[in-house]
mmCIF file of C-alpha atoms in Angstrom:
data_model
loop_
_atom_site.group_PDB
_atom_site.id
_atom_site.type_symbol
_atom_site.label_atom_id
_atom_site.label_comp_id
_atom_site.label_asym_id
_atom_site.label_seq_id
_atom_site.Cartn_x
_atom_site.Cartn_y
_atom_site.Cartn_z
ATOM 1 C CA PHE A 1 70.304 -146.658 53.815
ATOM 2 C CA GLY A 2 68.229 -144.042 51.808
ATOM 3 C CA ASP A 3 66.508 -146.539 49.452
ATOM 4 C CA LEU A 4 62.910 -145.432 49.657
ATOM 5 C CA ARG A 5 61.714 -147.648 46.735
ATOM 6 C CA ARG A 6 61.404 -150.312 49.352
ATOM 7 C CA PRO A 7 60.821 -148.500 52.482
ATOM 8 C CA GLY A 8 61.445 -150.223 55.761
ATOM 9 C CA PRO A 9 63.263 -149.209 58.978
ATOM 10 C CA ALA A 10 65.590 -146.783 57.162
ATOM 11 C CA ALA A 11 62.575 -144.644 56.004
ATOM 12 C CA VAL A 12 60.904 -144.668 59.634
ATOM 13 C CA PHE A 13 64.280 -143.389 61.026
ATOM 14 C CA LEU A 14 64.602 -140.753 58.382
ATOM 15 C CA LEU A 15 61.169 -139.531 58.911
ATOM 16 C CA PHE A 16 61.541 -139.756 62.974
ATOM 17 C CA VAL A 17 64.625 -137.503 62.607
ATOM 18 C CA GLN A 18 62.709 -135.221 60.347
ATOM 19 C CA SER A 19 59.841 -135.117 62.750
ATOM 20 C CA VAL A 20 62.238 -134.287 65.595
ATOM 21 C CA LEU A 21 63.386 -131.041 63.534
ATOM 22 C CA LEU A 22 59.705 -130.000 62.697
ATOM 23 C CA VAL A 23 59.297 -129.909 66.643
ATOM 24 C CA ASN A 24 62.459 -128.071 66.700
ATOM 25 C CA VAL A 25 60.915 -125.440 64.549
ATOM 26 C CA ALA A 26 57.928 -125.114 67.157
ATOM 27 C CA SER A 27 60.364 -124.703 69.662
ATOM 28 C CA HIS A 28 62.424 -122.255 68.152
ATOM 29 C CA ALA A 29 59.157 -120.140 67.407
ATOM 30 C CA ALA A 30 57.996 -120.345 71.175
ATOM 31 C CA SER A 31 61.420 -118.991 72.385
ATOM 32 C CA ALA A 32 61.094 -116.150 69.897
ATOM 33 C CA ALA A 33 57.614 -115.341 71.378
ATOM 34 C CA PHE A 34 58.894 -115.806 74.871
ATOM 35 C CA LEU A 35 62.139 -113.629 74.272
ATOM 36 C CA GLY A 36 59.753 -110.884 72.363
ATOM 37 C CA GLY A 37 61.940 -110.996 69.350
ATOM 38 C CA TYR A 38 64.520 -113.051 67.485
ATOM 39 C CA ALA A 39 65.709 -116.354 68.953
ATOM 40 C CA PRO A 40 69.035 -118.031 67.771
ATOM 41 C CA GLY A 41 68.209 -120.558 65.123
ATOM 42 C CA LEU A 42 64.690 -119.068 64.130
ATOM 43 C CA ALA A 43 65.707 -118.207 60.776
ATOM 44 C CA THR A 44 67.074 -121.604 60.057
ATOM 45 C CA ALA A 45 64.437 -123.489 61.299
ATOM 46 C CA VAL A 46 61.603 -121.446 59.483
ATOM 47 C CA ALA A 47 63.455 -121.171 56.275
ATOM 48 C CA VAL A 48 65.040 -124.642 56.017
ATOM 49 C CA ASN A 49 63.516 -127.282 58.389
ATOM 50 C CA LEU A 50 59.886 -126.028 58.198
ATOM 51 C CA PRO A 51 59.629 -126.418 54.419
ATOM 52 C CA PHE A 52 61.832 -129.401 54.117
ATOM 53 C CA SER A 53 59.778 -131.307 56.864
ATOM 54 C CA VAL A 54 56.619 -130.684 55.447
ATOM 55 C CA LEU A 55 57.705 -131.454 51.954
ATOM 56 C CA LEU A 56 59.217 -134.822 53.303
ATOM 57 C CA LEU A 57 56.500 -135.909 55.537
ATOM 58 C CA ARG A 58 53.758 -135.052 52.570
ATOM 59 C CA ARG A 59 55.672 -137.224 50.131
ATOM 60 C CA ALA A 60 55.975 -140.035 52.610
ATOM 61 C CA HIS A 61 52.197 -140.148 53.261
ATOM 62 C CA ARG A 62 51.618 -139.844 49.558
ATOM 63 C CA GLU A 63 53.896 -142.494 48.403
ATOM 64 C CA ARG A 64 53.288 -144.669 51.707
ATOM 65 C CA TRP A 65 56.667 -144.886 52.716
ATOM 66 C CA VAL A 66 55.379 -146.268 55.971
ATOM 67 C CA SER A 67 51.718 -146.914 57.318
ATOM 68 C CA ARG A 68 49.260 -143.976 58.361
ATOM 69 C CA ARG A 69 49.776 -145.277 62.051
ATOM 70 C CA THR A 70 53.448 -145.304 61.699
ATOM 71 C CA LEU A 71 53.146 -141.734 60.365
ATOM 72 C CA VAL A 72 50.873 -140.575 63.281
ATOM 73 C CA ALA A 73 53.108 -142.076 65.689
ATOM 74 C CA LEU A 74 55.955 -139.959 64.957
ATOM 75 C CA LEU A 75 54.890 -136.542 66.335
ATOM 76 C CA PRO A 76 54.427 -138.110 69.836
ATOM 77 C CA ALA A 77 57.892 -139.723 69.560
ATOM 78 C CA ALA A 78 59.542 -136.631 68.178
ATOM 79 C CA LEU A 79 57.889 -134.857 70.930
ATOM 80 C CA LEU A 80 59.383 -137.052 73.582
ATOM 81 C CA PHE A 81 62.720 -137.086 72.206
ATOM 82 C CA HIS A 82 63.180 -133.605 71.683
ATOM 83 C CA GLY A 83 61.849 -132.700 75.236
ATOM 84 C CA PRO A 84 62.699 -135.194 77.871
ATOM 85 C CA GLY A 85 64.885 -137.181 75.623
ATOM 86 C CA LEU A 86 67.085 -134.335 74.386
ATOM 87 C CA LEU A 87 67.544 -132.903 77.911
ATOM 88 C CA ALA A 88 68.588 -136.716 79.089
ATOM 89 C CA LEU A 89 71.058 -136.772 76.437
ATOM 90 C CA LEU A 90 72.789 -133.467 77.010
ATOM 91 C CA ALA A 91 72.778 -134.474 80.899
ATOM 92 C CA ALA A 92 74.565 -137.530 80.149
ATOM 93 C CA ALA A 93 77.126 -135.803 77.687
ATOM 94 C CA GLY A 94 77.681 -133.313 80.662
ATOM 95 C CA TRP A 95 78.351 -136.497 82.774
ATOM 96 C CA ILE A 96 80.757 -137.918 80.344
ATOM 97 C CA ALA A 97 82.634 -134.969 79.739
ATOM 98 C CA ARG A 98 83.329 -134.319 83.584
ATOM 99 C CA ARG A 99 84.432 -138.047 83.823
ATOM 100 C CA PHE A 100 86.966 -137.717 81.069
#
């Protein structure tokens, strides 16, 4: 799954997940600004997710794991997944939990 010597769909999936985590960093920072202080998860987001996301995405660009077009398309896809997609997933999970 993680063989990046021959990037393919696995690399796109890996980069998509990391792009979602990068968007998550921004959401934690915005939450902290809104709350006027610390927001749960902020330390992990800034200390772990931010540097790893930047490192991975820069390496993917430098080593051409995917095309530049695909790399650019990851941001809007991550925004859609982290926002409305995550809310829909949580709503579906709640619905399933109530049914069983």
